[in-house]
Amino acid sequence: QRHGIERVQLVKVDAGGNERAVLRGGEALFTSLPAPVVICKLYNPRVVRERFGYEVREIVELLHSWGYQVRALTEDGVVPVDSAGCYRLLSGGTYGVPLMAKPTSRG
């Protein structure tokens, strides 16, 4: 707003595992209308827990609470993600999975 930007359509969050802090810091933007599409990454749950002290499901839950549809971009295609599903995506030693969160129509 300070720079005259009237609308943000896309936000790419690249915080190396601390995406939750960035999302929380931008809550006003992510809950505004029209809300932007969010692209970020879910990292290995053990790494996130050890380095940042939270559970990766919290990212998915936060986006859902703001009215976003969350999808993972996998080798098999685009798949819906819920808080339990994010752990399945990151099983087997997978270090990270890209997510795309699209706001649902609200209002």
PDB file of C-alpha atoms in Angstrom, residues 14-71:
ATOM      1  CA  ASP A  14      10.784 -19.108  -0.225  1.00  0.00           C
ATOM      2  CA  ALA A  15      11.816 -19.197   3.426  1.00  0.00           C
ATOM      3  CA  GLY A  16      13.803 -22.430   3.585  1.00  0.00           C
ATOM      4  CA  GLY A  17      11.431 -24.174   5.981  1.00  0.00           C
ATOM      5  CA  ASN A  18      10.147 -21.183   7.916  1.00  0.00           C
ATOM      6  CA  GLU A  19       7.205 -20.552   5.591  1.00  0.00           C
ATOM      7  CA  ARG A  20       4.807 -20.496   8.515  1.00  0.00           C
ATOM      8  CA  ALA A  21       6.373 -17.299   9.870  1.00  0.00           C
ATOM      9  CA  VAL A  22       6.136 -15.587   6.488  1.00  0.00           C
ATOM     10  CA  LEU A  23       2.516 -16.610   6.018  1.00  0.00           C
ATOM     11  CA  ARG A  24       1.563 -15.446   9.503  1.00  0.00           C
ATOM     12  CA  GLY A  25       3.346 -12.144   8.923  1.00  0.00           C
ATOM     13  CA  GLY A  26       1.358 -11.619   5.725  1.00  0.00           C
ATOM     14  CA  GLU A  27      -2.032 -12.626   7.112  1.00  0.00           C
ATOM     15  CA  ALA A  28      -3.640  -9.304   6.170  1.00  0.00           C
ATOM     16  CA  LEU A  29      -2.655  -9.844   2.537  1.00  0.00           C
ATOM     17  CA  PHE A  30      -3.615 -13.516   2.422  1.00  0.00           C
ATOM     18  CA  THR A  31      -7.036 -12.889   3.931  1.00  0.00           C
ATOM     19  CA  SER A  32      -7.809  -9.802   1.848  1.00  0.00           C
ATOM     20  CA  LEU A  33     -10.129  -9.782  -1.147  1.00  0.00           C
ATOM     21  CA  PRO A  34      -9.068 -10.613  -3.729  1.00  0.00           C
ATOM     22  CA  ALA A  35      -6.466 -12.829  -2.088  1.00  0.00           C
ATOM     23  CA  PRO A  36      -3.346 -13.807  -4.046  1.00  0.00           C
ATOM     24  CA  VAL A  37      -2.359 -17.289  -5.150  1.00  0.00           C
ATOM     25  CA  VAL A  38       0.424 -18.628  -2.906  1.00  0.00           C
ATOM     26  CA  ILE A  39       3.289 -20.827  -4.005  1.00  0.00           C
ATOM     27  CA  CYS A  40       5.531 -22.297  -1.328  1.00  0.00           C
ATOM     28  CA  LYS A  41       7.230 -25.508  -0.353  1.00  0.00           C
ATOM     29  CA  LEU A  42       6.565 -28.041   2.371  1.00  0.00           C
ATOM     30  CA  TYR A  43       9.789 -29.371   3.810  1.00  0.00           C
ATOM     31  CA  ASN A  44      10.577 -32.631   5.563  1.00  0.00           C
ATOM     32  CA  PRO A  45       8.652 -32.687   8.867  1.00  0.00           C
ATOM     33  CA  ARG A  46      11.671 -33.701  10.946  1.00  0.00           C
ATOM     34  CA  VAL A  47      13.776 -30.861   9.570  1.00  0.00           C
ATOM     35  CA  VAL A  48      11.032 -28.269  10.106  1.00  0.00           C
ATOM     36  CA  ARG A  49      10.369 -29.496  13.642  1.00  0.00           C
ATOM     37  CA  GLU A  50      14.087 -29.434  14.578  1.00  0.00           C
ATOM     38  CA  ARG A  51      14.972 -26.114  12.950  1.00  0.00           C
ATOM     39  CA  PHE A  52      11.793 -24.081  13.414  1.00  0.00           C
ATOM     40  CA  GLY A  53       9.758 -25.863  16.087  1.00  0.00           C
ATOM     41  CA  TYR A  54       6.487 -26.391  14.287  1.00  0.00           C
ATOM     42  CA  GLU A  55       4.669 -29.117  12.340  1.00  0.00           C
ATOM     43  CA  VAL A  56       4.430 -28.828   8.538  1.00  0.00           C
ATOM     44  CA  ARG A  57       0.691 -29.536   8.688  1.00  0.00           C
ATOM     45  CA  GLU A  58       0.321 -26.090  10.271  1.00  0.00           C
ATOM     46  CA  ILE A  59       1.047 -24.479   6.895  1.00  0.00           C
ATOM     47  CA  VAL A  60      -1.750 -26.416   5.201  1.00  0.00           C
ATOM     48  CA  GLU A  61      -4.127 -25.787   8.114  1.00  0.00           C
ATOM     49  CA  LEU A  62      -3.366 -22.062   8.077  1.00  0.00           C
ATOM     50  CA  LEU A  63      -4.019 -21.765   4.344  1.00  0.00           C
ATOM     51  CA  HIS A  64      -7.249 -23.779   4.668  1.00  0.00           C
ATOM     52  CA  SER A  65      -8.403 -21.554   7.536  1.00  0.00           C
ATOM     53  CA  TRP A  66      -7.991 -18.550   5.220  1.00  0.00           C
ATOM     54  CA  GLY A  67     -10.158 -20.177   2.552  1.00  0.00           C
ATOM     55  CA  TYR A  68      -7.463 -21.564   0.259  1.00  0.00           C
ATOM     56  CA  GLN A  69      -7.537 -24.775  -1.744  1.00  0.00           C
ATOM     57  CA  VAL A  70      -4.117 -26.364  -1.316  1.00  0.00           C
ATOM     58  CA  ARG A  71      -2.569 -28.558  -4.008  1.00  0.00           C
TER      59      ARG A  71
END
